[in-house]
Short mmCIF file of C-alpha atoms in Angstrom, two decimals:
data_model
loop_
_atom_site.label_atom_id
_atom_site.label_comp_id
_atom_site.label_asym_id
_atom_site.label_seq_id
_atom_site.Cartn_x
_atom_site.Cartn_y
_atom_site.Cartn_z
CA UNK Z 1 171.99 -130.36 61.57
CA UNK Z 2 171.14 -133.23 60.33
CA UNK Z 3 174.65 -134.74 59.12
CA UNK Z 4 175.62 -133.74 63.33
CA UNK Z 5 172.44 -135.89 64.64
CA UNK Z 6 173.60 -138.88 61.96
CA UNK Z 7 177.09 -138.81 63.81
CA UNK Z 8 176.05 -138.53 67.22
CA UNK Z 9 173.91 -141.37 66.62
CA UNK Z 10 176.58 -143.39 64.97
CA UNK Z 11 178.54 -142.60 68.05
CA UNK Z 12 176.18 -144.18 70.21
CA UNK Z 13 176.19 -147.36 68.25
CA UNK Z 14 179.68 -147.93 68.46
CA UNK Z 15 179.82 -146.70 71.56
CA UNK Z 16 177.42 -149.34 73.16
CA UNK Z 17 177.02 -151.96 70.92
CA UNK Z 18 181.05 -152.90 70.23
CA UNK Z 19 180.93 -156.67 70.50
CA UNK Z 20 177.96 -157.93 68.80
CA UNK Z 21 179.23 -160.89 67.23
CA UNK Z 22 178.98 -162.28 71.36
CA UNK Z 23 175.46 -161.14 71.90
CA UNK Z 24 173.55 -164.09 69.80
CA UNK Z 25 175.28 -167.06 71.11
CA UNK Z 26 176.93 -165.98 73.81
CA UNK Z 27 177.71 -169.14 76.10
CA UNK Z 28 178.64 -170.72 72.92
CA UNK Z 29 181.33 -167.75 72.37
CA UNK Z 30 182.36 -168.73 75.54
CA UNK Z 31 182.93 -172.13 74.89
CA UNK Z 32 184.92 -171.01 71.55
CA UNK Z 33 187.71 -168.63 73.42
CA UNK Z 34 188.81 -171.34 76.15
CA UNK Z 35 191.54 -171.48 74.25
CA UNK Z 36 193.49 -168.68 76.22
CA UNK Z 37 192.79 -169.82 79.60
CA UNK Z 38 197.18 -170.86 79.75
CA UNK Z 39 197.45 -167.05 78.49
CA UNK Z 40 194.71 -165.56 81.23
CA UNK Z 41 197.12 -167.12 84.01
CA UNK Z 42 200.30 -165.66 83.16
CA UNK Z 43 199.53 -163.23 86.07
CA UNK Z 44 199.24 -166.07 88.64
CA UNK Z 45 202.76 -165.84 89.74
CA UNK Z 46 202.64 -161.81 90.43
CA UNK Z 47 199.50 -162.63 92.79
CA UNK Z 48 201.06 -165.13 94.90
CA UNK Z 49 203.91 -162.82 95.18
CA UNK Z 50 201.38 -159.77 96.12
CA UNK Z 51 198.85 -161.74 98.35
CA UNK Z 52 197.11 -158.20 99.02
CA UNK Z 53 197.48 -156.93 95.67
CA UNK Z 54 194.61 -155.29 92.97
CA UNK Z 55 194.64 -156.82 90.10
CA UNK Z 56 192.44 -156.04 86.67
CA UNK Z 57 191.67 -158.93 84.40
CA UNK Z 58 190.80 -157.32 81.03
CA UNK Z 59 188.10 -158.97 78.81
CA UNK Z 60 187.60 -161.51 81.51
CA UNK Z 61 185.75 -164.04 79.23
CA UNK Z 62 184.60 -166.34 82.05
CA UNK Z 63 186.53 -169.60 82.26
CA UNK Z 64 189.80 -168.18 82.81
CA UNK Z 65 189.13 -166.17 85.33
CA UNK Z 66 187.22 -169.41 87.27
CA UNK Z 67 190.50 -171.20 86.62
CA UNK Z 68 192.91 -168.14 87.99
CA UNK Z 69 191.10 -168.28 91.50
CA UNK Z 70 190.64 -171.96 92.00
CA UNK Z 71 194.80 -171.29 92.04
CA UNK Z 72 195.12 -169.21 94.54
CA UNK Z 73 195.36 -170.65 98.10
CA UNK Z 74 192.85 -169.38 100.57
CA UNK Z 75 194.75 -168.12 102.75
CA UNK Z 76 195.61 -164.79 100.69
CA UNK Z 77 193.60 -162.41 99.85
CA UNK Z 78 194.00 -160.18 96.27
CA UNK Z 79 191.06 -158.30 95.03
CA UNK Z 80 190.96 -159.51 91.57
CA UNK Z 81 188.82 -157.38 88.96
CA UNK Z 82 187.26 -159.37 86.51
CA UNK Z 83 186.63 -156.90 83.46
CA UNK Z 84 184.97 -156.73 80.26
CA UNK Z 85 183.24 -154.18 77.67
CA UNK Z 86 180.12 -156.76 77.58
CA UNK Z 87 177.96 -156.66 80.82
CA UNK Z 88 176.62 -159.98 79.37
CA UNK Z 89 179.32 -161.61 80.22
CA UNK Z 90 179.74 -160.16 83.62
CA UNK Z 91 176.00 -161.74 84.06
CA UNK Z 92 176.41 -164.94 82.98
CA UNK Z 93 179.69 -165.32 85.16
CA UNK Z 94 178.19 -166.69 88.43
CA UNK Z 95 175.55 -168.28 86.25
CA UNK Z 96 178.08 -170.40 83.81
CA UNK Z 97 180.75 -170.70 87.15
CA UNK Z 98 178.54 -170.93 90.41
CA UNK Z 99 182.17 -171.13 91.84
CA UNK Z 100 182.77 -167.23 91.21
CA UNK Z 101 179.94 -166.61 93.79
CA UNK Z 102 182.28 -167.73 96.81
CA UNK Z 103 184.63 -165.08 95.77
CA UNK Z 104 182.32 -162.09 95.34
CA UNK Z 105 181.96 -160.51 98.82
CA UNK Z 106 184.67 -162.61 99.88
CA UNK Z 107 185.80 -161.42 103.24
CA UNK Z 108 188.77 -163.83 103.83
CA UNK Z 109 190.80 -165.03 101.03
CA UNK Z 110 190.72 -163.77 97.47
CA UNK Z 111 188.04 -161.22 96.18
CA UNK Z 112 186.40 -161.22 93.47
CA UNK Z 113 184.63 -157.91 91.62
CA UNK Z 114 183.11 -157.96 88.35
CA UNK Z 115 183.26 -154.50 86.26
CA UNK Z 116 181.89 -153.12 82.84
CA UNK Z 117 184.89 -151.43 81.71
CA UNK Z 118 186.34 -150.45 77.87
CA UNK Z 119 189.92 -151.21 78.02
CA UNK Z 120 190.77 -147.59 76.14
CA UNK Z 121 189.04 -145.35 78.94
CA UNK Z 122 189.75 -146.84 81.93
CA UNK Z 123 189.51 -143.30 84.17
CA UNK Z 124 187.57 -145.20 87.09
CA UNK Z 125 190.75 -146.16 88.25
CA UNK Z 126 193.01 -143.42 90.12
CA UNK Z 127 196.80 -143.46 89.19
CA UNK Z 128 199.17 -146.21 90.28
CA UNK Z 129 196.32 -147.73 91.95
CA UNK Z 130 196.78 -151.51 90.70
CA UNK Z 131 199.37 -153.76 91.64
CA UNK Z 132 199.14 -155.42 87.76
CA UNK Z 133 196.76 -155.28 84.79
CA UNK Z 134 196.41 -158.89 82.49
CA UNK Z 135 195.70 -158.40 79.24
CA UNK Z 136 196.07 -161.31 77.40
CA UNK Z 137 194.61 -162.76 74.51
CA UNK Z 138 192.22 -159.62 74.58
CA UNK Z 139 195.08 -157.03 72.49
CA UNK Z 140 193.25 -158.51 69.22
CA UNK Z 141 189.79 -157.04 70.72
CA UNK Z 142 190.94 -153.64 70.71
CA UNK Z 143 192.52 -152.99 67.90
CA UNK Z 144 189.48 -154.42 66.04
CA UNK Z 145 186.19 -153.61 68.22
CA UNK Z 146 187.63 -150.31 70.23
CA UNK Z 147 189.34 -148.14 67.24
CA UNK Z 148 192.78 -149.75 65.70
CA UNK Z 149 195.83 -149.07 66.97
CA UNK Z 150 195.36 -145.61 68.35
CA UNK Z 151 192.92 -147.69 70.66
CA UNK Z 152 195.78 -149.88 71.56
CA UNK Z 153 197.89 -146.76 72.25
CA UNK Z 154 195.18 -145.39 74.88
CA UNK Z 155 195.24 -148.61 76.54
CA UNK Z 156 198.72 -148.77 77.15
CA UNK Z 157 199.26 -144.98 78.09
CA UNK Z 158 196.21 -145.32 81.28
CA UNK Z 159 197.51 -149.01 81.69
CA UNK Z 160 200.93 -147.58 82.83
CA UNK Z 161 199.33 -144.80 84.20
CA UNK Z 162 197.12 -146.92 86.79
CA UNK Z 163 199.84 -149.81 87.66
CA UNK Z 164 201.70 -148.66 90.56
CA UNK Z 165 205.44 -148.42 89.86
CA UNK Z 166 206.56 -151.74 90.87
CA UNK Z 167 203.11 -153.54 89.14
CA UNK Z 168 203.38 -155.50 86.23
CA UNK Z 169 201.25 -155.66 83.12
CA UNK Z 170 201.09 -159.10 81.16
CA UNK Z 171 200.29 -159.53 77.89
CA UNK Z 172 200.55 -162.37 75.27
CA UNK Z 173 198.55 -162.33 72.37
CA UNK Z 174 198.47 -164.77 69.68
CA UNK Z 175 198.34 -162.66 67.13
CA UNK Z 176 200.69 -160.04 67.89
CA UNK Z 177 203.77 -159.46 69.45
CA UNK Z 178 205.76 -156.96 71.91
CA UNK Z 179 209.02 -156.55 73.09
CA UNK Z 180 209.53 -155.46 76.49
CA UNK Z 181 209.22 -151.79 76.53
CA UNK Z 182 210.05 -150.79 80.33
CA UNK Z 183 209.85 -152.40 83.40
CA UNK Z 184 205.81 -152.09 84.00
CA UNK Z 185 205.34 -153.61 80.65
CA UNK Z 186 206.39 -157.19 79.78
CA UNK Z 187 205.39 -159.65 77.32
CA UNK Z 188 205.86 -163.60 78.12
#
């Protein structure tokens, strides 16, 4: 009994509490991953060419997704999910880019929601319901914080299921790489 109530409790832990190297500094973690704002926008051509389209941003991380809808013109309007384990970032977001507030609510032009999601159990979303998933720079995250590679392997298998058969899932990571495995998976 006792040895069960240790694990369950471990469980939890993990569970809820996956990312806290963020949670003491967290705008200045922010700050730090800037670096894959080029990566983050990979997906901008797929939008313009889907002006209605749903797309998921995985592990948002705040200034990329800022910089993604200052792109798109106006006169479109994707829903674009901005998504992340950490509902601290999801706060700060229209704190740290006052910007992101036009979008949310948006009724013409693009759309902006903001969802605490873990990239391995993403069963909120029905099948083929997204036009394309990005998931750059955030492949690194989930094989360390969300359970190795069998975590990766989870992601990709609801990622495929959820992208509608002629979506499009991006993904560049700087620390690995993939080869293009079918035609809803690609790597640039």
């Amino acid at each position: 009994m006792i040895i069960l109530l240790i694990l369950l409790s471990f469980n939890f832990i993990t569970a809820t509490n996956l990312v806290d190297h963020k949670n003491l500094q967290l705008n200045l973690y922010l700050d730090l991953i800037k670096y894959n704002t080029q990566e983050k926008l990979g997906i901008l051509p797929y939008i313009l060419q889907n002006p209605k389209g749903v797309f998921l941003e995985v592990g948002t991380g705040g200034d990329p997704i800022a910089d993604l809808l200052s792109k798109i013109p106006d006169n479109i309007s994707p829903t674009i999910i901005a998504s992340d384990i950490d509902s601290n970032i999801l706060k700060l977001l229209p704190t740290r880019h006052t910007v992101l507030n036009q979008y949310l609510n948006n009724i013409n032009g693009p759309k902006l929601e903001l969802l605490q999601l873990d990239a391995t159990k993403m069963d909120c979303f029905e099948d083929q319901s997204l036009d394309g998933i990005n998931a750059s720079a955030v492949v690194h995250e989930i094989i360390s914080y969300a359970g190795g590679t069998d975590a990766l392997d989870n992601f990709f298998k609801d990622a495929l299921r959820i992208i509608k058969n002629n979506g499009v899932l991006t993904e560049k990571d700087f620390r690995f790489k993939f080869k293009k495995l079918n035609q809803n998976l690609m790597s640039f």
